Amino acid sequence: MARSSKPKRRSGRSKLLFRRRKFCKFCDDKVDWIDYRDPRILMNYIPERAKIQPRRTSGTCATHQRQLRRAIQRARNIALMPFALQ
Amino acid sequence: MRRYETIFITDPELPDDEVNGLVASFSGVISDRQGDVLKSEDWGRKKLAYEVRKRREGRYLRLEYTCNDPTLPHEVERRMRMTEPVIKYLTVRIDDEPHRLVWEKKQEAKEKARAARRAREEAEARARAEAAGEAKEQASAGSGTAGGDQPGSEEHEEE
């Protein structure tokens, strides 16, 4: 998948869209499974209002993003992570 | 054997002996249905990410168990629902490597395809053997190197 800078021009409003060339940290560390019981790792992926970061921001790969989402949702259900923050 | 893990949260003010009593009763439910309690953990008092039943802290407990009965986790959860001090619970099915299940299904499908291919090739070989005896040896040598093995190991690494 190409991850280069791609400026996109929209009529009326010019907005720069670019994808970071970030690698998936989980793939880098070769993690098998993202544990929902340890919120410390998961916290890196929920900035500010505790929303789950999209892949294009965090640079996670598809497989791990799915695991991550499941893990965060489980952690939320068990009150280890918040659903929403102000 | 299905492997499960249930995490549940109790009132943090609960005295230790009562907590142990709860753990024992849930473990009893499991063992009564031919289940095996593998591990029991007490994570102690922890701050909750949000208010649950007017409390900001809870006592986290974890039970790991195996069982053949698929209705067992439902029963365990039912008991927890009824128990006053338990304010939250979550049961998860784990099988060592959680995504191993998906991988195993892939392997099974591949194995079936391989077996089907082998059966087909053997049938062809037999048909050819009836026509000319030497042809059968050549066919068996060819089907022995069926390329199904390599895709299998590659899939594994992707995970």
Short mmCIF file of C-alpha atoms in Angstrom, two decimals:
data_model
loop_
_atom_site.label_atom_id
_atom_site.label_comp_id
_atom_site.label_asym_id
_atom_site.label_seq_id
_atom_site.Cartn_x
_atom_site.Cartn_y
_atom_site.Cartn_z
CA MET A 1 0.00 0.00 0.00
CA ALA A 2 1.39 3.41 -0.89
CA ARG A 3 1.81 5.69 2.06
CA SER A 4 3.25 8.80 0.41
CA SER A 5 2.15 12.39 0.79
CA LYS A 6 -0.82 13.11 -1.34
CA PRO A 7 -2.16 16.63 -1.47
CA LYS A 8 -5.75 16.63 -2.54
CA ARG A 9 -7.49 19.71 -3.83
CA ARG A 10 -11.19 20.09 -3.28
CA SER A 11 -13.16 22.82 -4.93
CA GLY A 12 -13.74 25.73 -2.57
CA ARG A 13 -11.52 24.36 0.13
CA SER A 14 -8.01 23.12 -0.28
CA LYS A 15 -7.13 20.55 2.26
CA LEU A 16 -3.93 18.62 2.52
CA LEU A 17 -4.38 14.97 3.16
CA PHE A 18 -1.38 12.92 3.93
CA ARG A 19 -0.77 9.55 5.33
CA ARG A 20 2.13 9.09 7.64
CA ARG A 21 4.72 6.58 6.76
CA LYS A 22 4.37 5.12 10.23
CA PHE A 23 4.82 1.48 10.86
CA CYS A 24 2.55 -0.61 12.97
CA LYS A 25 4.16 -0.76 16.36
CA PHE A 26 2.53 -4.09 17.05
CA CYS A 27 3.90 -5.60 13.89
CA ASP A 28 7.28 -4.20 14.78
CA ASP A 29 7.25 -5.82 18.18
CA LYS A 30 5.76 -8.95 16.66
CA VAL A 31 2.93 -9.11 19.17
CA ASP A 32 0.65 -12.06 18.82
CA TRP A 33 -2.30 -10.74 20.70
CA ILE A 34 -3.30 -7.41 22.13
CA ASP A 35 -4.28 -7.87 25.74
CA TYR A 36 -7.35 -6.00 26.87
CA ARG A 37 -6.40 -6.43 30.51
CA ASP A 38 -3.49 -4.04 30.40
CA PRO A 39 -4.75 -0.56 29.58
CA ARG A 40 -1.30 1.00 29.52
CA ILE A 41 -0.60 -0.05 25.96
CA LEU A 42 -4.12 0.68 24.86
CA MET A 43 -4.00 4.19 26.25
CA ASN A 44 -1.65 5.25 23.49
CA TYR A 45 -4.46 4.87 21.02
CA ILE A 46 -7.18 6.88 22.65
CA PRO A 47 -6.25 10.54 22.78
CA GLU A 48 -8.25 13.24 24.56
CA ARG A 49 -11.87 12.26 24.46
CA ALA A 50 -11.07 8.56 24.71
CA LYS A 51 -12.09 7.84 21.14
CA ILE A 52 -10.30 5.06 19.31
CA GLN A 53 -7.82 6.48 16.85
CA PRO A 54 -8.30 5.65 13.21
CA ARG A 55 -5.67 3.60 11.48
CA ARG A 56 -4.43 6.44 9.38
CA THR A 57 -3.49 8.39 12.48
CA SER A 58 -1.98 5.63 14.52
CA GLY A 59 -0.40 3.76 11.65
CA THR A 60 -1.58 0.40 12.83
CA CYS A 61 -2.03 -2.41 10.39
CA ALA A 62 -5.47 -3.81 9.68
CA THR A 63 -5.12 -7.00 11.70
CA HIS A 64 -3.85 -5.24 14.75
CA GLN A 65 -6.32 -2.43 14.47
CA ARG A 66 -9.11 -4.98 14.68
CA GLN A 67 -7.54 -6.62 17.70
CA LEU A 68 -6.93 -3.23 19.20
CA ARG A 69 -10.51 -2.16 18.76
CA ARG A 70 -11.78 -5.36 20.33
CA ALA A 71 -9.36 -4.99 23.20
CA ILE A 72 -10.33 -1.40 23.86
CA GLN A 73 -14.01 -2.21 23.75
CA ARG A 74 -13.52 -5.04 26.20
CA ALA A 75 -11.44 -2.87 28.48
CA ARG A 76 -14.19 -0.29 28.39
CA ASN A 77 -16.78 -2.83 29.32
CA ILE A 78 -14.79 -3.89 32.33
CA ALA A 79 -14.19 -0.30 33.44
CA LEU A 80 -10.47 -0.41 32.78
CA MET A 81 -10.83 2.29 30.18
CA PRO A 82 -13.36 5.05 29.77
CA PHE A 83 -16.02 5.22 27.11
CA ALA A 84 -15.80 8.95 26.76
CA LEU A 85 -14.06 11.82 28.42
CA GLN A 86 -14.75 15.46 28.43
CA MET B 1 -11.99 -28.34 25.92
CA ARG B 2 -13.14 -24.79 25.84
CA ARG B 3 -11.15 -22.32 27.77
CA TYR B 4 -12.70 -19.28 29.35
CA GLU B 5 -11.70 -16.37 31.44
CA THR B 6 -14.11 -14.36 33.50
CA ILE B 7 -13.19 -11.07 35.06
CA PHE B 8 -15.56 -9.70 37.61
CA ILE B 9 -15.56 -6.70 39.88
CA THR B 10 -16.72 -6.62 43.44
CA ASP B 11 -17.44 -3.95 45.92
CA PRO B 12 -14.01 -2.88 47.19
CA GLU B 13 -15.24 -2.61 50.76
CA LEU B 14 -16.07 -6.26 50.92
CA PRO B 15 -14.10 -8.16 53.58
CA ASP B 16 -11.60 -10.70 52.40
CA ASP B 17 -13.35 -13.76 53.67
CA GLU B 18 -16.52 -12.83 51.85
CA VAL B 19 -14.58 -12.30 48.67
CA ASN B 20 -13.00 -15.70 49.04
CA GLY B 21 -16.43 -17.13 49.67
CA LEU B 22 -17.66 -15.67 46.39
CA VAL B 23 -14.71 -17.04 44.49
CA ALA B 24 -15.27 -20.42 46.06
CA SER B 25 -18.93 -20.47 45.16
CA PHE B 26 -18.26 -19.58 41.52
CA SER B 27 -15.49 -22.14 41.37
CA GLY B 28 -17.94 -24.62 42.79
CA VAL B 29 -20.41 -23.93 40.00
CA ILE B 30 -17.67 -24.66 37.51
CA SER B 31 -16.45 -27.85 39.08
CA ASP B 32 -19.98 -29.10 39.55
CA ARG B 33 -20.31 -29.21 35.79
CA GLN B 34 -17.09 -31.10 35.21
CA GLY B 35 -15.13 -27.94 34.66
CA ASP B 36 -11.60 -27.24 35.81
CA VAL B 37 -10.66 -24.03 37.45
CA LEU B 38 -7.18 -23.28 36.17
CA LYS B 39 -6.37 -20.00 37.79
CA SER B 40 -7.83 -17.57 40.18
CA GLU B 41 -6.43 -14.08 40.52
CA ASP B 42 -7.16 -11.18 42.74
CA TRP B 43 -6.04 -7.88 41.37
CA GLY B 44 -7.21 -6.07 44.42
CA ARG B 45 -8.55 -2.59 44.55
CA LYS B 46 -8.44 -0.56 41.36
CA LYS B 47 -9.76 2.73 40.25
CA LEU B 48 -12.62 2.43 37.81
CA ALA B 49 -12.54 4.35 34.57
CA TYR B 50 -16.11 5.45 35.19
CA GLU B 51 -18.67 5.30 37.93
CA VAL B 52 -20.35 1.95 38.31
CA ARG B 53 -23.28 1.72 40.70
CA LYS B 54 -22.17 4.87 42.43
CA ARG B 55 -18.68 3.57 43.08
CA ARG B 56 -15.38 4.85 41.79
CA GLU B 57 -13.28 1.88 42.87
CA GLY B 58 -13.66 -1.82 42.63
CA ARG B 59 -11.99 -5.07 43.47
CA TYR B 60 -10.98 -7.01 40.40
CA LEU B 61 -11.01 -10.79 40.36
CA ARG B 62 -10.23 -13.20 37.61
CA LEU B 63 -11.11 -16.79 37.04
CA GLU B 64 -9.67 -18.96 34.34
CA TYR B 65 -11.34 -22.27 33.66
CA THR B 66 -11.96 -24.95 31.10
CA CYS B 67 -15.06 -26.95 30.45
CA ASN B 68 -16.72 -29.01 27.79
CA ASP B 69 -20.15 -27.71 28.58
CA PRO B 70 -20.87 -24.66 26.44
CA THR B 71 -23.65 -23.49 28.71
CA LEU B 72 -21.40 -23.22 31.71
CA PRO B 73 -20.23 -19.62 31.19
CA HIS B 74 -23.84 -18.52 30.91
CA GLU B 75 -24.58 -20.17 34.21
CA VAL B 76 -21.60 -18.52 35.84
CA GLU B 77 -22.68 -15.15 34.57
CA ARG B 78 -26.21 -15.75 35.71
CA ARG B 79 -24.97 -16.38 39.24
CA MET B 80 -22.88 -13.26 39.11
CA ARG B 81 -25.84 -11.22 37.97
CA MET B 82 -27.72 -12.38 41.00
CA THR B 83 -24.91 -11.78 43.47
CA GLU B 84 -25.19 -8.42 45.15
CA PRO B 85 -21.52 -7.47 45.54
CA VAL B 86 -20.63 -8.26 41.92
CA ILE B 87 -21.02 -5.06 39.97
CA LYS B 88 -19.52 -6.06 36.63
CA TYR B 89 -18.41 -9.16 34.82
CA LEU B 90 -16.99 -10.12 31.47
CA THR B 91 -16.42 -13.60 30.14
CA VAL B 92 -14.06 -14.16 27.31
CA ARG B 93 -13.29 -17.33 25.47
CA ILE B 94 -9.61 -17.95 25.11
CA ASP B 95 -7.81 -20.85 23.54
CA ASP B 96 -4.17 -20.10 24.24
CA GLU B 97 -3.61 -18.21 21.05
CA PRO B 98 -6.95 -16.51 20.51
CA HIS B 99 -6.67 -16.23 16.81
CA ARG B 100 -5.54 -19.80 16.60
CA LEU B 101 -9.13 -20.76 15.98
CA VAL B 102 -9.25 -18.79 12.76
CA TRP B 103 -5.95 -20.20 11.69
CA GLU B 104 -7.04 -23.74 12.47
CA LYS B 105 -10.12 -23.33 10.33
CA LYS B 106 -7.93 -22.17 7.48
CA GLN B 107 -5.70 -25.19 7.95
CA GLU B 108 -8.66 -27.52 7.97
CA ALA B 109 -9.96 -26.03 4.76
CA LYS B 110 -6.55 -26.38 3.16
CA GLU B 111 -6.22 -29.92 4.39
CA LYS B 112 -9.56 -30.80 2.87
CA ALA B 113 -8.54 -29.24 -0.42
CA ARG B 114 -5.30 -31.18 -0.32
CA ALA B 115 -7.05 -34.41 0.51
CA ALA B 116 -9.54 -33.86 -2.29
CA ARG B 117 -6.72 -33.17 -4.69
CA ARG B 118 -4.85 -36.24 -3.55
CA ALA B 119 -7.91 -38.40 -3.93
CA ARG B 120 -8.47 -37.05 -7.41
CA GLU B 121 -4.86 -37.65 -8.39
CA GLU B 122 -4.89 -41.15 -7.01
CA ALA B 123 -8.05 -41.93 -8.92
CA GLU B 124 -6.43 -40.60 -12.07
CA ALA B 125 -3.29 -42.61 -11.36
CA ARG B 126 -5.30 -45.76 -10.92
CA ALA B 127 -7.15 -45.16 -14.15
CA ARG B 128 -3.86 -44.65 -15.95
CA ALA B 129 -2.35 -47.71 -14.30
CA GLU B 130 -5.07 -49.82 -15.78
CA ALA B 131 -4.06 -48.58 -19.20
CA ALA B 132 -0.30 -48.87 -18.75
CA GLY B 133 1.48 -50.14 -15.62
CA GLU B 134 4.49 -47.78 -15.71
CA ALA B 135 2.39 -44.60 -15.77
CA LYS B 136 1.22 -45.14 -12.17
CA GLU B 137 4.73 -44.73 -10.70
CA GLN B 138 5.26 -41.44 -12.49
CA ALA B 139 1.91 -40.07 -11.28
CA SER B 140 2.57 -40.90 -7.61
CA ALA B 141 5.94 -39.18 -7.73
CA GLY B 142 4.29 -36.08 -9.18
CA SER B 143 1.47 -35.87 -6.61
CA GLY B 144 3.91 -36.30 -3.70
CA THR B 145 5.16 -32.76 -4.21
CA ALA B 146 1.72 -31.17 -4.03
CA GLY B 147 2.46 -27.50 -3.37
CA GLY B 148 -0.05 -27.28 -0.52
CA ASP B 149 2.60 -27.30 2.23
CA GLN B 150 4.23 -23.99 1.48
CA PRO B 151 1.11 -21.80 1.54
CA GLY B 152 0.40 -23.28 4.96
CA SER B 153 3.58 -22.06 6.57
CA GLU B 154 3.34 -18.67 4.98
CA GLU B 155 -0.14 -18.13 6.37
CA HIS B 156 1.17 -18.91 9.81
CA GLU B 157 3.82 -16.23 9.68
CA GLU B 158 1.38 -13.60 8.57
CA GLU B 159 -0.51 -13.97 11.80
#
